[in-house]
Short mmCIF file of C-alpha atoms in Angstrom, two decimals:
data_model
loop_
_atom_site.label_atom_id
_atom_site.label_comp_id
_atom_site.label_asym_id
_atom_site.label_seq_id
_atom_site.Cartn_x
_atom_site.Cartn_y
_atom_site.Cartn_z
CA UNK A 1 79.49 13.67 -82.17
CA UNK A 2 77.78 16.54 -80.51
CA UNK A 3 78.30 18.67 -83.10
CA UNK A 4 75.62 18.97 -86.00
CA UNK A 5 75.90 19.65 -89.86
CA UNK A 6 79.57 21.41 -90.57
CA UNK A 7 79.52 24.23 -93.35
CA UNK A 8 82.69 25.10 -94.59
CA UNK A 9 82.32 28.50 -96.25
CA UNK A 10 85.71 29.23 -96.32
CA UNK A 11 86.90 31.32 -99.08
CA UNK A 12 87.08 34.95 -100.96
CA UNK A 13 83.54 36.09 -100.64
CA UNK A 14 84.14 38.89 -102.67
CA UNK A 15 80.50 39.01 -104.03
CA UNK A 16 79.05 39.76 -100.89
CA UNK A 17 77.80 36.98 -98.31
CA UNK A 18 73.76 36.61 -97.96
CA UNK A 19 72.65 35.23 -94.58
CA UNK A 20 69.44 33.95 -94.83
CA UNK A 21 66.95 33.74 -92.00
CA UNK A 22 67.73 30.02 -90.08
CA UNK A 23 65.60 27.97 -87.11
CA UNK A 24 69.60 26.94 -86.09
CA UNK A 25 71.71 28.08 -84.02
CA UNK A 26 75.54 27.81 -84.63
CA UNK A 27 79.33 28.18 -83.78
CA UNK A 28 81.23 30.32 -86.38
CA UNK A 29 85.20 29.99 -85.92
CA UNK A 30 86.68 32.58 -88.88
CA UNK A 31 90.07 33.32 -89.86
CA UNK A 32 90.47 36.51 -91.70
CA UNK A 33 93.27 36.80 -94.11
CA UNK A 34 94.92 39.86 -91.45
CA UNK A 35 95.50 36.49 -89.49
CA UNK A 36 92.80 37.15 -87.26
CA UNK A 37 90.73 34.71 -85.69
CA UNK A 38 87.54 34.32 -83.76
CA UNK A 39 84.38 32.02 -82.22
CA UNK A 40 81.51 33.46 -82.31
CA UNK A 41 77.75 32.33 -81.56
CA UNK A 42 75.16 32.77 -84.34
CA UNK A 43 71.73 32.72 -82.64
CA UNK A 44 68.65 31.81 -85.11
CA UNK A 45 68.22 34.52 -87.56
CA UNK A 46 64.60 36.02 -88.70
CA UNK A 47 65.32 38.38 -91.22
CA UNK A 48 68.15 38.00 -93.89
CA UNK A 49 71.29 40.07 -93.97
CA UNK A 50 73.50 41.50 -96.88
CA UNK A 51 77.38 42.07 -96.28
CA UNK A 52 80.20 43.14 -98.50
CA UNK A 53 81.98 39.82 -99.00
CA UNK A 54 85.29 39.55 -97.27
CA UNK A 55 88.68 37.05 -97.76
CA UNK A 56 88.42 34.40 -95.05
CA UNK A 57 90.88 31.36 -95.30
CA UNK A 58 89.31 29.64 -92.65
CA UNK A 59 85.88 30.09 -91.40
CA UNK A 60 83.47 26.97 -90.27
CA UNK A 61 79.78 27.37 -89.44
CA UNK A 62 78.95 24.15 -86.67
CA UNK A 63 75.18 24.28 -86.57
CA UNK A 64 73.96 22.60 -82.95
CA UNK A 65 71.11 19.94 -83.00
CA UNK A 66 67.48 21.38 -81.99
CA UNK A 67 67.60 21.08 -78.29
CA UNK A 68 71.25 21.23 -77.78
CA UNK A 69 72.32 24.73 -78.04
CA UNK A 70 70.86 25.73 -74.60
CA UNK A 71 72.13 23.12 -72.29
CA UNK A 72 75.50 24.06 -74.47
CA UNK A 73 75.95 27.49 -74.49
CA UNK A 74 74.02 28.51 -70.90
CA UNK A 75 71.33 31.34 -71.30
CA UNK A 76 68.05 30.81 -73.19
CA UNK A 77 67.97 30.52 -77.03
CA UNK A 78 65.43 33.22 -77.32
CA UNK A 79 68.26 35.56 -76.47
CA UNK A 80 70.37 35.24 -78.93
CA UNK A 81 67.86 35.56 -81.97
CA UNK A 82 69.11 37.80 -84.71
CA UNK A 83 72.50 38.43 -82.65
CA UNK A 84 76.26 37.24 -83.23
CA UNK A 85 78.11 37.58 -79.66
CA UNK A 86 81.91 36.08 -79.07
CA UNK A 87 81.29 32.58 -77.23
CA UNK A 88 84.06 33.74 -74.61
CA UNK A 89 80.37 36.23 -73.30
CA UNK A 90 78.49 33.00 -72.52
CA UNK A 91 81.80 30.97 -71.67
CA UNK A 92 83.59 33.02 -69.81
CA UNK A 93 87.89 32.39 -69.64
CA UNK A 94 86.80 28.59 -71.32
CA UNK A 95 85.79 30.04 -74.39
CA UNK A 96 88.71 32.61 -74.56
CA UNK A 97 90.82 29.36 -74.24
CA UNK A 98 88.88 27.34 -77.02
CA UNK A 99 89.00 30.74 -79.36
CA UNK A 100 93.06 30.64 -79.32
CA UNK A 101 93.42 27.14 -79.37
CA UNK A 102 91.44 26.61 -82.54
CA UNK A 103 93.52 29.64 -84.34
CA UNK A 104 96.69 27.33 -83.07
CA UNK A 105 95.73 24.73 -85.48
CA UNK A 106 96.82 25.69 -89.00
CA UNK A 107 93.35 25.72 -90.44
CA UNK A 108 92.96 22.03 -90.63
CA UNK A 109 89.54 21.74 -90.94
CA UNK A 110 89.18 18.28 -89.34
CA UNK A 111 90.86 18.97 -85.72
CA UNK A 112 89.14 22.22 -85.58
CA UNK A 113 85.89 19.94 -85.81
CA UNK A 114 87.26 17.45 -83.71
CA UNK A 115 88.26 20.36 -80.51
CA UNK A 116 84.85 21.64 -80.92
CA UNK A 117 83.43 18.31 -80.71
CA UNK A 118 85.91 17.76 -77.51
CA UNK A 119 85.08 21.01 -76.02
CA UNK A 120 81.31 20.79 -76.10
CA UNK A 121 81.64 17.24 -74.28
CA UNK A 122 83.53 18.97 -72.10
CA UNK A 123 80.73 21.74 -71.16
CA UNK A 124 78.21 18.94 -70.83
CA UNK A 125 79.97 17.24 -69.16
CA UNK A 126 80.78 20.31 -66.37
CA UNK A 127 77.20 21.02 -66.04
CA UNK A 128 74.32 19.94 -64.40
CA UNK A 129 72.44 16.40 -65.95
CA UNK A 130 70.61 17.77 -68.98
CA UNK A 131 67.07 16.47 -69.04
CA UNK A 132 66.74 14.28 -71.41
CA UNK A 133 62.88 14.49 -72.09
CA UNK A 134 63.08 18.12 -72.57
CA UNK A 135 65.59 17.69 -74.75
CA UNK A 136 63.37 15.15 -76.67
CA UNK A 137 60.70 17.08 -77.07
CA UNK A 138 62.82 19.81 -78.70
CA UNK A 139 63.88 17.92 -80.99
CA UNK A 140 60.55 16.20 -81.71
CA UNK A 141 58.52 19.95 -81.71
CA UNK A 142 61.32 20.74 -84.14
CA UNK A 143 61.29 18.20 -86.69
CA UNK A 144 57.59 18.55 -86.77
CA UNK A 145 57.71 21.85 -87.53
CA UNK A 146 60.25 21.78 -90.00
CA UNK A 147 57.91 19.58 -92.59
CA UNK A 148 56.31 20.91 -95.86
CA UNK A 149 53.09 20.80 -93.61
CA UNK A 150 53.86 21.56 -90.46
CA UNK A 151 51.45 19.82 -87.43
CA UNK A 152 49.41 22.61 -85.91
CA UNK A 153 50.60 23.28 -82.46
CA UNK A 154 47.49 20.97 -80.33
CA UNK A 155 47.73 18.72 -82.16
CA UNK A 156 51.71 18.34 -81.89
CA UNK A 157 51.10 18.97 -77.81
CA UNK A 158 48.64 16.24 -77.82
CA UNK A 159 50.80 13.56 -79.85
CA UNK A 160 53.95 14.63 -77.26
CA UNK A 161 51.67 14.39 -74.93
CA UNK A 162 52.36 18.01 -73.32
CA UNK A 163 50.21 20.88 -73.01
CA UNK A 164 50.46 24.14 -75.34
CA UNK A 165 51.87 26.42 -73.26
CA UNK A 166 54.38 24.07 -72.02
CA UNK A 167 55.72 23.39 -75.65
CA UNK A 168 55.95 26.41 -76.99
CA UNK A 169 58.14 27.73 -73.78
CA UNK A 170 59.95 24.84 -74.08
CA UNK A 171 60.75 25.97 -78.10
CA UNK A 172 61.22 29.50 -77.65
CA UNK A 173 63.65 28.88 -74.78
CA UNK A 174 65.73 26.20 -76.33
CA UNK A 175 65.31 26.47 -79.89
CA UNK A 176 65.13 30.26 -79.53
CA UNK A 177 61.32 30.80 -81.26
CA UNK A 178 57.67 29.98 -81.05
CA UNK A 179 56.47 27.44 -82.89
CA UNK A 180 54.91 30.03 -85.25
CA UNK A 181 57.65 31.87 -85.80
CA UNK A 182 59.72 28.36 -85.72
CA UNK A 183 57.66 27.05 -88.85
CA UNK A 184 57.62 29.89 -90.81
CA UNK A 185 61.40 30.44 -90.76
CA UNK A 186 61.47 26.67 -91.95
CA UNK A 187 58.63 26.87 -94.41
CA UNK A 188 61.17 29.87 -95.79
CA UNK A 189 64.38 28.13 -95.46
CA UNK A 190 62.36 25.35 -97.84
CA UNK A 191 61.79 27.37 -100.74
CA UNK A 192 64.81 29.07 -100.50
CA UNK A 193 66.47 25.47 -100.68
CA UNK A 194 64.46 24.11 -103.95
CA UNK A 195 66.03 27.07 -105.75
CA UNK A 196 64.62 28.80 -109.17
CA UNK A 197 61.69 27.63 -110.85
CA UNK A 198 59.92 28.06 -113.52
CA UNK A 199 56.73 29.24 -111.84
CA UNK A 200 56.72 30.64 -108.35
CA UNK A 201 53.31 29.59 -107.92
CA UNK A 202 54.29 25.88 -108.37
CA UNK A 203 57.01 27.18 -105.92
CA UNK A 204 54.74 28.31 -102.93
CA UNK A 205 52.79 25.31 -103.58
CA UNK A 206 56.01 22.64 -103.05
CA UNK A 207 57.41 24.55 -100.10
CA UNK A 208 53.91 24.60 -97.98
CA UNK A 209 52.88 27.78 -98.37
CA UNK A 210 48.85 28.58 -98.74
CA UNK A 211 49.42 30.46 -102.13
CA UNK A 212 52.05 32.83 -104.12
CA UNK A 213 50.63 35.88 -102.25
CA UNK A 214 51.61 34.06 -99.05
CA UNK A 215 55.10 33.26 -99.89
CA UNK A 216 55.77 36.61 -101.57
CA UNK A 217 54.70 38.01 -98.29
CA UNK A 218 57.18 36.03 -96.78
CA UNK A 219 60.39 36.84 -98.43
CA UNK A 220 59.50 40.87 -98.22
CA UNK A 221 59.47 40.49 -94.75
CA UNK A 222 62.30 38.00 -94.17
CA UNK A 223 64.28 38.71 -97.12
CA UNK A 224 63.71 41.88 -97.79
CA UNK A 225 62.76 41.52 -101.42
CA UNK A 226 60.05 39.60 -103.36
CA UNK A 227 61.07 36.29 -104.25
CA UNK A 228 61.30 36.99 -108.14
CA UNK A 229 63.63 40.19 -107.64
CA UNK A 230 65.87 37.18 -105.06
CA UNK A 231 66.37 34.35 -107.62
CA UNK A 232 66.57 37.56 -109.99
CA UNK A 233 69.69 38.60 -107.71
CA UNK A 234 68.28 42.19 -107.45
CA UNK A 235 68.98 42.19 -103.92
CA UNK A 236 69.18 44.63 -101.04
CA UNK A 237 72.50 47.06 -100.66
CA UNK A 238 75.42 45.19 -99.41
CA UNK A 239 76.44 46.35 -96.00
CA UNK A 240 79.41 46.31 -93.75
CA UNK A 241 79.55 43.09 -91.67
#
């Protein structure tokens, strides 16, 4: 499959929906309960976002491997940071297609995976050879990156055996961020993922970061609140999506 991890967040979000900040980027196809339907691109997100929860009977978040989304989608990563544009922009009349194809299918979860997996074979498969050391790298600069102690960037160039400046291009334009930013996004995405402890100190300490004061700095500026006020859920004002 070249499709990655498949979130199915179908359902009444009548809460309100937090997006959190996320090194991925993804296909969204979304059914609204009005009966209509779009695919949309999700490009990696650095801040979190509050929306007023809506009814969606259908709506699938496909997030693509590190490495894969540019060769996929066509213009560099770093471009779609922090947006959500309609895949038919980057497609053209394919994705248009795709889009009314996938609202043709009843909602069945597992041939709407199944036509995205078929379409993105497709659109490799149209394009020029992607190169598959690049590719590897990506993934490589990713996964190191992604740890509870991430590899400083010469020493990850040196083990790939690629200079700086070539590896943190080759992040920023296919995974969509510098390595920096790239870690810290992960480093986030960690503590957000261990959930509520008792003390956030022993918190910042299992997710990588230096100290407390280091990850509360970190959820001000990507979440928008201090990390006791989030697990709290005293969170920013809902907004329209």
């Amino acid at each position: 499959m070249l499709i990655g991890k498949v979130d199915d967040l179908s359902g009444d979000t009548g809460d309100g929906i937090v997006h959190t900040p996320d090194i991925a980027t993804a296909l969204v196809f979304r059914t609204t309960a009005a009966g209509r339907s779009d695919l949309v691109v999700v490009g990696p997100r650095t801040r979190a976002a509050y929306h007023v929860g809506k009814d969606l009977p259908v709506c699938l978040k496909v997030r693509l491997p590190s490495g894969a989304a540019r060769p996929l989608l066509g213009p560099p990563i770093s471009e779609l940071v922090d947006r959500v544009v309609p895949l038919a922009d980057l497609w053209g009349d394919s994705g248009v297609r795709l889009e009314r194809r996938l609202a043709c299918l009843g909602g069945d979860r597992d041939l709407i995976r199944d036509h995205l997996d078929a379409a993105l074979r497709a659109r490799i498969g149209s394009r020029s050879p992607v190169d598959p050391t690049r590719a590897r790298l990506v993934r490589a600069a990713a996964t190191a990156l992604s740890t509870r102690r991430p590899t400083h960037l010469p020493d990850l160039a040196r083990r790939l055996a690629v200079s700086e400046r070539h590896l943190r291009g080759l992040l920023t334009e296919d995974a969509g961020l510098p390595p920096k930013s790239f870690a810290r996004v992960a480093r986030l995405r960690n503590a957000l993922t261990r959930g509520r402890v008792s003390r956030l100190a022993e918190l910042a300490a299992t997710a990588g970061y230096y100290d407390q004061s280091h990850m509360t700095a970190d959820f001000r500026s990507m979440m928008g609140v201090p990390p006791a006020a989030f697990f709290a859920g005293r969170l920013p004002d809902l907004q329209p999506c």
